[in-house]
mmCIF file of C-alpha atoms in Angstrom:
data_model
loop_
_atom_site.group_PDB
_atom_site.id
_atom_site.type_symbol
_atom_site.label_atom_id
_atom_site.label_comp_id
_atom_site.label_asym_id
_atom_site.label_seq_id
_atom_site.Cartn_x
_atom_site.Cartn_y
_atom_site.Cartn_z
ATOM 1 C CA MET B 286 15.137 -3.798 6.584
ATOM 2 C CA ARG B 287 15.950 -0.646 4.679
ATOM 3 C CA LEU B 288 15.468 -0.720 0.916
ATOM 4 C CA THR B 289 16.400 2.057 -1.487
ATOM 5 C CA LEU B 290 14.149 2.631 -4.466
ATOM 6 C CA GLU B 291 15.876 3.979 -7.528
ATOM 7 C CA SER B 292 14.152 6.706 -9.505
ATOM 8 C CA ASP B 293 11.443 5.186 -11.711
ATOM 9 C CA GLY B 294 11.954 1.776 -10.045
ATOM 10 C CA ASP B 295 9.188 -0.733 -9.312
ATOM 11 C CA ILE B 296 8.172 -0.218 -5.692
ATOM 12 C CA VAL B 297 5.626 -3.052 -5.730
ATOM 13 C CA SER B 298 8.148 -5.698 -6.811
ATOM 14 C CA LEU B 299 10.749 -4.329 -4.401
ATOM 15 C CA ILE B 300 8.440 -4.644 -1.407
ATOM 16 C CA ARG B 301 6.862 -7.953 -2.404
ATOM 17 C CA SER B 302 10.260 -9.613 -2.834
ATOM 18 C CA ALA B 303 11.651 -8.486 0.550
ATOM 19 C CA GLU B 304 11.501 -10.774 3.560
ATOM 20 C CA ALA B 305 11.637 -8.963 6.882
ATOM 21 C CA GLU B 306 9.547 -7.997 9.887
ATOM 22 C CA SER B 307 9.914 -4.326 9.016
ATOM 23 C CA ILE B 308 10.520 -2.748 5.619
ATOM 24 C CA VAL B 309 11.365 0.911 5.234
ATOM 25 C CA VAL B 310 11.624 1.999 1.622
ATOM 26 C CA VAL B 311 13.803 5.052 1.163
ATOM 27 C CA VAL B 312 13.076 6.981 -2.012
ATOM 28 C CA VAL B 313 15.953 9.371 -2.599
ATOM 29 C CA GLN B 314 15.265 12.265 -4.924
ATOM 30 C CA PRO B 315 11.809 11.267 -6.119
ATOM 31 C CA SER B 316 11.514 11.140 -9.879
ATOM 32 C CA ALA B 317 10.883 14.185 -11.988
ATOM 33 C CA ASN B 318 8.045 12.064 -13.329
ATOM 34 C CA ALA B 319 5.172 13.242 -11.120
ATOM 35 C CA LEU B 320 3.027 10.226 -12.033
ATOM 36 C CA TRP B 321 5.711 7.761 -10.873
ATOM 37 C CA THR B 322 6.126 9.633 -7.605
ATOM 38 C CA ALA B 323 2.367 9.676 -7.004
ATOM 39 C CA LEU B 324 2.093 5.954 -7.775
ATOM 40 C CA ALA B 325 4.998 5.117 -5.445
ATOM 41 C CA ARG B 326 3.337 7.094 -2.640
ATOM 42 C CA ALA B 327 -0.058 5.524 -3.306
ATOM 43 C CA ALA B 328 1.423 1.995 -3.217
ATOM 44 C CA ILE B 329 2.651 2.163 0.393
ATOM 45 C CA PRO B 330 -0.675 1.825 2.314
ATOM 46 C CA PRO B 331 -2.102 -1.079 0.241
ATOM 47 C CA LEU B 332 1.242 -2.900 0.321
ATOM 48 C CA ALA B 333 1.307 -2.452 4.100
ATOM 49 C CA ILE B 334 -2.131 -4.068 4.279
ATOM 50 C CA GLU B 335 -1.047 -6.861 1.938
ATOM 51 C CA ARG B 336 2.061 -7.689 4.000
ATOM 52 C CA ALA B 337 0.351 -7.427 7.421
ATOM 53 C CA PRO B 338 0.439 -8.761 10.040
ATOM 54 C CA GLY B 339 3.854 -10.364 9.558
ATOM 55 C CA CYS B 340 5.548 -7.329 8.095
ATOM 56 C CA ARG B 341 5.297 -3.572 8.480
ATOM 57 C CA VAL B 342 5.827 -1.378 5.394
ATOM 58 C CA ASN B 343 6.680 2.325 5.598
ATOM 59 C CA ALA B 344 8.547 4.820 3.431
ATOM 60 C CA VAL B 345 10.764 7.867 3.567
ATOM 61 C CA PHE B 346 10.694 10.230 0.578
ATOM 62 C CA ALA B 347 13.811 12.402 0.575
ATOM 63 C CA GLU B 348 13.812 15.494 -1.579
ATOM 64 C CA GLU B 349 16.949 16.615 -3.353
ATOM 65 C CA GLY B 350 19.199 18.352 -0.841
ATOM 66 C CA ALA B 351 17.786 16.580 2.208
ATOM 67 C CA CYS B 352 20.393 15.846 4.878
ATOM 68 C CA ASP B 353 21.488 12.207 5.003
ATOM 69 C CA ALA B 354 21.292 12.299 8.801
ATOM 70 C CA ASP B 355 17.648 13.396 8.629
ATOM 71 C CA VAL B 356 16.820 10.620 6.149
ATOM 72 C CA ASP B 357 18.576 8.064 8.376
ATOM 73 C CA ALA B 358 16.729 9.329 11.465
ATOM 74 C CA ALA B 359 13.340 9.070 9.725
ATOM 75 C CA ALA B 360 14.106 5.553 8.474
ATOM 76 C CA GLU B 361 15.301 4.465 11.928
ATOM 77 C CA PHE B 362 12.173 5.902 13.547
ATOM 78 C CA LEU B 363 9.867 3.996 11.194
ATOM 79 C CA ASP B 364 11.873 0.795 11.571
ATOM 80 C CA CYS B 365 11.599 0.960 15.375
ATOM 81 C CA ALA B 366 7.967 2.147 15.558
ATOM 82 C CA ARG B 367 6.507 -1.313 16.068
ATOM 83 C CA SER B 368 2.863 -0.220 15.832
ATOM 84 C CA THR B 369 3.331 1.883 12.695
ATOM 85 C CA THR B 370 2.695 0.649 9.173
ATOM 86 C CA GLY B 371 1.617 2.215 5.891
ATOM 87 C CA GLN B 372 3.154 5.585 6.749
ATOM 88 C CA ILE B 373 5.269 7.992 4.717
ATOM 89 C CA ILE B 374 7.675 10.601 6.076
ATOM 90 C CA ASP B 375 8.821 13.382 3.759
ATOM 91 C CA VAL B 376 12.310 14.721 4.397
ATOM 92 C CA ARG B 377 13.007 18.131 2.908
ATOM 93 C CA PRO B 378 16.225 20.138 2.725
ATOM 94 C CA PRO B 379 16.957 22.415 5.677
ATOM 95 C CA ALA B 380 15.415 25.861 5.408
ATOM 96 C CA LEU B 381 17.732 28.713 4.597
ATOM 97 C CA GLY B 382 17.702 31.142 7.330
#
């Protein structure tokens, strides 16, 4: 299950209310509020422990300008990686070159 977290949203409530075998939270354009972003990142591993073993919890943090295809690929990878939980993938914009 792919969930999108809005900027400054409550990641804990979002994950706790979801019912699925696999949850991938996609955070698009992390908040300008550095504290919120740090708290959202820090919440993933303990929530993965809390929801185990019946559910895997992972996240994709997409920076502004990141390609949608790259975000989708990261989310799909985490959703299909059956032995992976509590992980975060950062997706950055393509390098200028």
